[in-house]
Short mmCIF file of N, CA, C and O in Angstrom, two decimals:
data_model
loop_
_atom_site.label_atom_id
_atom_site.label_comp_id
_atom_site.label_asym_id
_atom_site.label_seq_id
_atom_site.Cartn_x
_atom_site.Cartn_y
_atom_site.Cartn_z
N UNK A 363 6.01 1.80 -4.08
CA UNK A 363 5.02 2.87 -4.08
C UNK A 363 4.69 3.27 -5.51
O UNK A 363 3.47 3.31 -5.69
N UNK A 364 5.42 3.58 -6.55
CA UNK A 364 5.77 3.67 -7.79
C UNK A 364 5.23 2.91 -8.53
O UNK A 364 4.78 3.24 -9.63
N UNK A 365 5.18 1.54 -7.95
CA UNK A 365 4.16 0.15 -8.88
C UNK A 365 2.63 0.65 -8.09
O UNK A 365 1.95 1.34 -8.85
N UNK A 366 2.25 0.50 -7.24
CA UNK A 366 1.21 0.49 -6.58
C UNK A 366 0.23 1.69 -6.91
O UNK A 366 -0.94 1.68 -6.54
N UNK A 367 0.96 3.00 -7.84
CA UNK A 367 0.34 3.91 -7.86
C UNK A 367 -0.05 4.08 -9.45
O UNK A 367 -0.93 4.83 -9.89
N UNK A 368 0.88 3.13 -10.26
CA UNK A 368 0.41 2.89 -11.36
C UNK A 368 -0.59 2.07 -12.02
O UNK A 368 -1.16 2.13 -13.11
N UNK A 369 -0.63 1.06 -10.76
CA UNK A 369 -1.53 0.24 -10.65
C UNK A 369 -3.39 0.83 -10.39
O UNK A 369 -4.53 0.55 -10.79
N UNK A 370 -2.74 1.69 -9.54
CA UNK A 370 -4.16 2.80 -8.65
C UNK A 370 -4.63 3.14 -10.09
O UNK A 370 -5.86 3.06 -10.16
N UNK A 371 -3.99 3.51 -11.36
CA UNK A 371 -4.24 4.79 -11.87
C UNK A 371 -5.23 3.85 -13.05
O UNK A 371 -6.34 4.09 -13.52
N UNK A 372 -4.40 2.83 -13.25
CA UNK A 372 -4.83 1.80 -14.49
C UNK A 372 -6.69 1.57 -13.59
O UNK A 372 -7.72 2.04 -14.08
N UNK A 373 -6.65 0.72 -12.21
CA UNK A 373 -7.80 0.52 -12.26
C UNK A 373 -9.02 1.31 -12.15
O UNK A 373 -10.21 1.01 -12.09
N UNK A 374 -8.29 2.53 -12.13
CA UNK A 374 -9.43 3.66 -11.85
C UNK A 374 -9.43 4.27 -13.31
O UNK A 374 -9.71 5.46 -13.30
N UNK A 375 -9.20 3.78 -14.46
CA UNK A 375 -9.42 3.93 -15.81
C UNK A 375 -10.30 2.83 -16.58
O UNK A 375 -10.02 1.72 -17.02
N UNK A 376 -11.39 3.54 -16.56
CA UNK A 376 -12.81 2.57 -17.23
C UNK A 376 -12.11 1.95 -18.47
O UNK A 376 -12.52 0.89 -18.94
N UNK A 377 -11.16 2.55 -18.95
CA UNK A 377 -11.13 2.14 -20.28
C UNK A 377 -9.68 0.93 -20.42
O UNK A 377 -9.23 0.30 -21.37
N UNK A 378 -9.34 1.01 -19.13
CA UNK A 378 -7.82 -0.15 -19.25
C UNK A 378 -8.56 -0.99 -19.56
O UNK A 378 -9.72 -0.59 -19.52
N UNK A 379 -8.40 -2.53 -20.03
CA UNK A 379 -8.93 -3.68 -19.78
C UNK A 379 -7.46 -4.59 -18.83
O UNK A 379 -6.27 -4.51 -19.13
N UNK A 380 -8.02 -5.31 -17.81
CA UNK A 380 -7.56 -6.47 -17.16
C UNK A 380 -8.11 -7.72 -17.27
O UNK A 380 -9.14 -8.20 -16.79
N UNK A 381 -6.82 -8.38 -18.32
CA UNK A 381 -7.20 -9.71 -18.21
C UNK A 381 -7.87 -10.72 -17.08
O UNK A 381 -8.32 -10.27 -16.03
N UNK A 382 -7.87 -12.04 -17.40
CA UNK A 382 -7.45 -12.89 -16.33
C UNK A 382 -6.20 -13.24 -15.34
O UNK A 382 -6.26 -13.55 -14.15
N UNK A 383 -5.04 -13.10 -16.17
CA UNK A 383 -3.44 -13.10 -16.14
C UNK A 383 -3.25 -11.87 -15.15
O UNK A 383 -2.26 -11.92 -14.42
N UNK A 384 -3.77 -11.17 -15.08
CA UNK A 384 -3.12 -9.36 -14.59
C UNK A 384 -4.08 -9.66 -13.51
O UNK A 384 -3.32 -9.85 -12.56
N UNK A 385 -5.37 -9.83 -13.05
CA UNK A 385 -6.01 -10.32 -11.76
C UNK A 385 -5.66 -11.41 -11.12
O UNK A 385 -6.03 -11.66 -9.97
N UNK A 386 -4.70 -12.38 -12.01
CA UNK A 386 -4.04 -13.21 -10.98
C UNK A 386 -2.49 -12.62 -10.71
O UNK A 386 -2.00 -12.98 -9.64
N UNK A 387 -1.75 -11.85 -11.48
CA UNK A 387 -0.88 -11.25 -11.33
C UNK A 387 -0.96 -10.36 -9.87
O UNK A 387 -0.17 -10.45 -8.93
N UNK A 388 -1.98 -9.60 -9.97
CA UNK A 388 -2.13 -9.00 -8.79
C UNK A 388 -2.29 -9.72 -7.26
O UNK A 388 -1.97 -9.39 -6.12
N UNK A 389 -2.64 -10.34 -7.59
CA UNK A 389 -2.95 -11.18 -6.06
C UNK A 389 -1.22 -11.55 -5.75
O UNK A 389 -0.98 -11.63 -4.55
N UNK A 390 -0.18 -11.75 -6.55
CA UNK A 390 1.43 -11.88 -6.20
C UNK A 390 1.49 -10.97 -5.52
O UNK A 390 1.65 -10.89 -4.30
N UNK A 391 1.26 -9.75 -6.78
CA UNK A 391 1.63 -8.13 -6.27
C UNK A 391 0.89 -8.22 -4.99
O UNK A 391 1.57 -8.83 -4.16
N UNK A 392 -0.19 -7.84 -4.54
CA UNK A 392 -0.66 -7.97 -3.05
C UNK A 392 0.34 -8.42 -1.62
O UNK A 392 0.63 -7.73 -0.64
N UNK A 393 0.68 -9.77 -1.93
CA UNK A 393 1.06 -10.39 -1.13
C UNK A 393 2.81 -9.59 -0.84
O UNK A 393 3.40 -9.19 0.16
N UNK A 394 3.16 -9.66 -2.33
CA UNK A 394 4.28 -8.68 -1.85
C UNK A 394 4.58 -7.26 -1.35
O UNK A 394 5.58 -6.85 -0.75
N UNK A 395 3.33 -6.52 -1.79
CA UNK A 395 2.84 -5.60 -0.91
C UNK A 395 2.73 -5.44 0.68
O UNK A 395 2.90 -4.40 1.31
N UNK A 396 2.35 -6.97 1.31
CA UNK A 396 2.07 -7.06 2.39
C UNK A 396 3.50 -7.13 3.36
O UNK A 396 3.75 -7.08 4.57
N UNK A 397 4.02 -7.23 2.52
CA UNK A 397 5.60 -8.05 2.81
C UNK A 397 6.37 -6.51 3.59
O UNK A 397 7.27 -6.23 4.38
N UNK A 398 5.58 -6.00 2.98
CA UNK A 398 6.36 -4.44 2.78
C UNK A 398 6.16 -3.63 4.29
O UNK A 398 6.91 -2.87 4.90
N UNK A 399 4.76 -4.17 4.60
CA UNK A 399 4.56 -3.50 6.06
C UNK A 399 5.93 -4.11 7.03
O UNK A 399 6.66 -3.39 7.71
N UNK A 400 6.01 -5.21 6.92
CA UNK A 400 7.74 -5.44 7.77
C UNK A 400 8.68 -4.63 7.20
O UNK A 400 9.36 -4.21 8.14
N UNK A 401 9.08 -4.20 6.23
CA UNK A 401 9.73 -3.36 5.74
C UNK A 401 10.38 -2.37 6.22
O UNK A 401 11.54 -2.09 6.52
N UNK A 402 8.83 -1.63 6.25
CA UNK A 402 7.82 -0.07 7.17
C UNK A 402 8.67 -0.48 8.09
O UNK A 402 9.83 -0.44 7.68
N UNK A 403 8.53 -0.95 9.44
CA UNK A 403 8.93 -1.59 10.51
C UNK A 403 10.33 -1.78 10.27
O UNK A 403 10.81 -2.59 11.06
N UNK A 404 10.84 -1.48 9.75
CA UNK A 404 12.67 -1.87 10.24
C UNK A 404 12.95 -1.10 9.85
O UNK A 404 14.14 -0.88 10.05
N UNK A 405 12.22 -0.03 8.99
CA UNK A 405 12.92 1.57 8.69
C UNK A 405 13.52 2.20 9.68
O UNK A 405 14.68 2.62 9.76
N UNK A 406 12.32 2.23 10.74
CA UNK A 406 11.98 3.49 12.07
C UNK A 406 12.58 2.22 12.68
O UNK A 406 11.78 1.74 13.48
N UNK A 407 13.19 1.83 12.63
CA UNK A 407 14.04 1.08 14.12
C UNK A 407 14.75 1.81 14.78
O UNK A 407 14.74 1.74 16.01
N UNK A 408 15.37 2.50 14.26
CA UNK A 408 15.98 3.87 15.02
C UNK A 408 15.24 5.47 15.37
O UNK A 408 15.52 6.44 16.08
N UNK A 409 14.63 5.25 14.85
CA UNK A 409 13.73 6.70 15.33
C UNK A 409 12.94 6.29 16.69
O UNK A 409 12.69 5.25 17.30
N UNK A 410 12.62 7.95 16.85
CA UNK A 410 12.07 7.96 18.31
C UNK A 410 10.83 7.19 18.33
O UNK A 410 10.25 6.89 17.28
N UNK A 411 10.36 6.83 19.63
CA UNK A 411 9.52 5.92 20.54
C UNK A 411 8.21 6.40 19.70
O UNK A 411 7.47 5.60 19.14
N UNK A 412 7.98 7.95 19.69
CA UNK A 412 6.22 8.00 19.38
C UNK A 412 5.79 7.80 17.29
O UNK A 412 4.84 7.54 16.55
N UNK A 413 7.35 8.15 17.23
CA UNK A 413 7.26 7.91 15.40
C UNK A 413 7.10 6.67 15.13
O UNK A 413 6.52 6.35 14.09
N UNK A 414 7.74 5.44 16.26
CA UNK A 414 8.12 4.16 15.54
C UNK A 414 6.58 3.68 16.18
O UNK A 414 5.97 2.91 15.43
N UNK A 415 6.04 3.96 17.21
CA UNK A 415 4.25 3.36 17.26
C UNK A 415 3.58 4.17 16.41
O UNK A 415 2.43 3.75 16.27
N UNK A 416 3.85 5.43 15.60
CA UNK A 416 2.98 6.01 14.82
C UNK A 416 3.13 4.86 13.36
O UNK A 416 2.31 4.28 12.64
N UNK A 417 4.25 4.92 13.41
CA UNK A 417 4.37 3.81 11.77
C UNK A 417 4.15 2.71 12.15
O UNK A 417 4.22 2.01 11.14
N UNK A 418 3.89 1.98 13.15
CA UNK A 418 3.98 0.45 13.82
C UNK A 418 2.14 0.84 13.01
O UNK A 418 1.65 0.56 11.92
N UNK A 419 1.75 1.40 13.93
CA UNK A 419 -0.09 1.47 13.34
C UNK A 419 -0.03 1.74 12.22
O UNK A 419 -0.47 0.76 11.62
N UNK A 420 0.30 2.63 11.42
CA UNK A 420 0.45 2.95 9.91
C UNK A 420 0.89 1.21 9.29
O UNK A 420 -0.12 0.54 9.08
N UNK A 421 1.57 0.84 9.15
CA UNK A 421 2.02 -0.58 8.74
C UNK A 421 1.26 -1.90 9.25
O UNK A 421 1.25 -2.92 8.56
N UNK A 422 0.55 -1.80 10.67
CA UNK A 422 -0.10 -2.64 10.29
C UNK A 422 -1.90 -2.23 9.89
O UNK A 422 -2.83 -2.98 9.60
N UNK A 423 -1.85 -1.08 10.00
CA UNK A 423 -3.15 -0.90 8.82
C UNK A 423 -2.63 -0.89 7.26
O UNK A 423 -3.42 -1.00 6.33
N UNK A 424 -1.50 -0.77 7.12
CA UNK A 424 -1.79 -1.04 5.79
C UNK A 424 -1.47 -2.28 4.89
O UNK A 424 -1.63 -2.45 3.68
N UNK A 425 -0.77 -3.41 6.28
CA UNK A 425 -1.43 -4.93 5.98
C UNK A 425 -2.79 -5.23 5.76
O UNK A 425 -3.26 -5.98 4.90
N UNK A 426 -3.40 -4.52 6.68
CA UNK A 426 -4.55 -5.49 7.07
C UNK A 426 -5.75 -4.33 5.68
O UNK A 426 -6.96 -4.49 5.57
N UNK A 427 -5.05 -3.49 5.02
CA UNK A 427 -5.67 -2.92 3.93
C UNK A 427 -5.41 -3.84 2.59
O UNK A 427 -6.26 -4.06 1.72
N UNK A 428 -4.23 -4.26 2.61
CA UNK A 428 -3.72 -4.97 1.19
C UNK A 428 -4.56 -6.27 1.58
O UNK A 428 -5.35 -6.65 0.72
N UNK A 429 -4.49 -6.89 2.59
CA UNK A 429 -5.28 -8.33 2.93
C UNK A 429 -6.62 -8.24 2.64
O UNK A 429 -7.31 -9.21 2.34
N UNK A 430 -6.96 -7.22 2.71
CA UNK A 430 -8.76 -6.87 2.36
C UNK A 430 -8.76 -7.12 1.15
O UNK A 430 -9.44 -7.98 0.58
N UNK A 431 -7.47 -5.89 0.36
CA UNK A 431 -7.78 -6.04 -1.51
C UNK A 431 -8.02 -7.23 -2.19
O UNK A 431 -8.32 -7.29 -3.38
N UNK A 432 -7.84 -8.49 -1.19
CA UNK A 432 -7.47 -9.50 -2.03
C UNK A 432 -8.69 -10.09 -2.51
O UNK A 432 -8.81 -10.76 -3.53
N UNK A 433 -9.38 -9.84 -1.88
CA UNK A 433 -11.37 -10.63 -1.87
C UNK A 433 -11.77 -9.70 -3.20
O UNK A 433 -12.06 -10.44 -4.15
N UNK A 434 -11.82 -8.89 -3.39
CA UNK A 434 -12.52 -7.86 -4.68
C UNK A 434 -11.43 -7.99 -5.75
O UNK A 434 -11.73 -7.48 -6.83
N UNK A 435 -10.05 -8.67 -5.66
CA UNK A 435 -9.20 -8.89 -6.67
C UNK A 435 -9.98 -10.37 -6.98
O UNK A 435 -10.65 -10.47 -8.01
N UNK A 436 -9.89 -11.30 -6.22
CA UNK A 436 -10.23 -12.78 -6.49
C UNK A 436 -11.95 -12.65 -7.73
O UNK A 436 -12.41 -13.39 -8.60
N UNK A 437 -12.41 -11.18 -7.06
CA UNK A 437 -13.91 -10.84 -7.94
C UNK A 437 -13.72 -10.29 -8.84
O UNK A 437 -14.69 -10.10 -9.56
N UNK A 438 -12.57 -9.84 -9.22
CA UNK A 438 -12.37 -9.13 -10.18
C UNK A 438 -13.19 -7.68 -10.02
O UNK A 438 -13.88 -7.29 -10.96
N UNK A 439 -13.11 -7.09 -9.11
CA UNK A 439 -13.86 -6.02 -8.43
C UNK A 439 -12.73 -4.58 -8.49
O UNK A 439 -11.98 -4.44 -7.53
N UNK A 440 -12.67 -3.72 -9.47
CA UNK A 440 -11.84 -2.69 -9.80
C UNK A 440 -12.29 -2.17 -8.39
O UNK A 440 -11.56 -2.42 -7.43
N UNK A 441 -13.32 -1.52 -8.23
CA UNK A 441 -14.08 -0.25 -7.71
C UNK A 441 -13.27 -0.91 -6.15
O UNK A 441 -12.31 -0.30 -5.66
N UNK A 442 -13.75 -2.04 -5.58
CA UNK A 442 -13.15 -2.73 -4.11
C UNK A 442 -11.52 -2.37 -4.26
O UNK A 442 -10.72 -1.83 -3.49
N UNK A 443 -11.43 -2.77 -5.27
CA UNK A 443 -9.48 -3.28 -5.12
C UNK A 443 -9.07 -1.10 -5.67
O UNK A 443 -8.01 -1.07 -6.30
N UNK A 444 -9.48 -0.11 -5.55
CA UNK A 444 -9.27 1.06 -5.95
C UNK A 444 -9.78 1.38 -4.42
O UNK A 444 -9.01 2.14 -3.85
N UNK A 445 -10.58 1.09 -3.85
CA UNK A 445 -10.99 1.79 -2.92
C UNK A 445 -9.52 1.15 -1.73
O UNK A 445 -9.01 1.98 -0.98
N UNK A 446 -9.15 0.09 -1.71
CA UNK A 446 -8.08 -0.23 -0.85
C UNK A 446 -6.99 0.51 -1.53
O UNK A 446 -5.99 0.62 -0.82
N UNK A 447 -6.92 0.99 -2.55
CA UNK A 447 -5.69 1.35 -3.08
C UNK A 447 -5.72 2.63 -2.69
O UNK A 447 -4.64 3.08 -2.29
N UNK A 448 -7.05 3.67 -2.70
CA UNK A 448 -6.91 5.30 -2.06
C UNK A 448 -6.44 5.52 -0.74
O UNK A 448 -5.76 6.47 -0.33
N UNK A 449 -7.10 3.99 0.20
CA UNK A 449 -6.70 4.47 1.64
C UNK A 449 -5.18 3.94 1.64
O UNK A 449 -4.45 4.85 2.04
N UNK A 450 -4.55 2.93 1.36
CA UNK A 450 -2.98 2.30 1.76
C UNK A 450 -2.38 3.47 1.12
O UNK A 450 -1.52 4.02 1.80
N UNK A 451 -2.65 4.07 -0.21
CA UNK A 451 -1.49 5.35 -0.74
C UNK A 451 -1.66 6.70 0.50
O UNK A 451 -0.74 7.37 0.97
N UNK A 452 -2.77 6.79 0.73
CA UNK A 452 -2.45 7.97 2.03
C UNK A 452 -1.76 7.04 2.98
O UNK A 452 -0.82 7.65 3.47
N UNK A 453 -1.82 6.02 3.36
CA UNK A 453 -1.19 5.41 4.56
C UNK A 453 0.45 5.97 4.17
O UNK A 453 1.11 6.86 4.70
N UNK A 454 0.68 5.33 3.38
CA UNK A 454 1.98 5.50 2.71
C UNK A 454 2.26 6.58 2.42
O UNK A 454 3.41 6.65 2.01
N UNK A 455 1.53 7.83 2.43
CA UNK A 455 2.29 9.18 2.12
C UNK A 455 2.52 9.67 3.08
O UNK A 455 3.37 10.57 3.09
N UNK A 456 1.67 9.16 4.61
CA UNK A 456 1.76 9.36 5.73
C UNK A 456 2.99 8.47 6.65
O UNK A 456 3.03 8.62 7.88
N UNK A 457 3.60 7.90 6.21
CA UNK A 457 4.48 6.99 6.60
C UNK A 457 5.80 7.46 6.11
O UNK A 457 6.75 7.27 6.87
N UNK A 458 6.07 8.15 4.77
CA UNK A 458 7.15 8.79 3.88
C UNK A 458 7.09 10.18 4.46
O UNK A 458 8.19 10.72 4.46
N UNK A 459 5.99 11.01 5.02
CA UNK A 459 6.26 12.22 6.03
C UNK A 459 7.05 12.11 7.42
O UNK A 459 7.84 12.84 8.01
N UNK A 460 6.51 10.96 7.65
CA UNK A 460 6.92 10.98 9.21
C UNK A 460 8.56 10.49 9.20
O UNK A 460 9.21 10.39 10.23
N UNK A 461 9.13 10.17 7.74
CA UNK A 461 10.27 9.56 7.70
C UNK A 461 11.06 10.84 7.56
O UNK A 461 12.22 10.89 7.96
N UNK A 462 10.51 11.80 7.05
CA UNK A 462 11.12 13.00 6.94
C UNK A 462 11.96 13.59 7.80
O UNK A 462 11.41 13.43 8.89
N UNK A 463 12.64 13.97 7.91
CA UNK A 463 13.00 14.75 9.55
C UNK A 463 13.90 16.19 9.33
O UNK A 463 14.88 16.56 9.97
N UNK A 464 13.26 16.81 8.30
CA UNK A 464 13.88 18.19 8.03
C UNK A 464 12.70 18.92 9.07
O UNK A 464 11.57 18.44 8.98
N UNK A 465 12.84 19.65 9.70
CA UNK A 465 12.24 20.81 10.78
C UNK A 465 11.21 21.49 9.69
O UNK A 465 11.71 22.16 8.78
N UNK A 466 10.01 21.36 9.74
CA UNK A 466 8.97 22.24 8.94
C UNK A 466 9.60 23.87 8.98
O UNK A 466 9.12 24.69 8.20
N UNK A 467 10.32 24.14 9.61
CA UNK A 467 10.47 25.84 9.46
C UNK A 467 11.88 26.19 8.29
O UNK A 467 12.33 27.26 7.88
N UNK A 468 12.26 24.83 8.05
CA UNK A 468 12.93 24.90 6.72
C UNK A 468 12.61 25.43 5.49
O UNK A 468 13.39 25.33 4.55
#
């Protein structure tokens, strides 16, 4: 989450430059990204029935979000590969809540 958000921050800065090397770099990063929705999925193996289909959908939208990034990475397309990066980080902040399990009246 930590790489992925530093990543968010670089391409949404007009002024970073990305090589060639760092747009093919990314397409690794991607794939191991994707890796991660199984991940998601063996967290909640033990949690209840409606949390583990709430993250089952959370994880596989946010495969099938990183699988998108990959077409506007191959273009070298900041604005495409930032716009997959705003929706998978809410996926993921929404996935790190539901892992929570302190009682909101805490």
């Amino acid at each position: 989450r930590g790489e992925w958000t530093r990543l968010g921050a670089r391409l949404k800065d007009p002024q970073a430059t990305i090589d060639d090397d760092e747009w093919e770099a990314l397409g690794l990063f991607l794939r191991k990204l994707y890796a991660e929705g199984d991940d998601m999925s063996f967290l909640v193996r033990n949690m209840d029935k409606a949390k583990q289909a709430k993250t089952k959908e959370l994880a596989d939208s946010f495969r099938t979000l990183v699988k998108q990034a990959d077409r506007p990475r191959k273009e070298q397309d900041r604005a495409g590969v930032a716009a997959a990066f705003d929706e998978s980080s809410r996926l993921l902040d929404t996935f790190v809540e539901l892992l929570q399990d302190v009682p909101d009246e805490l």
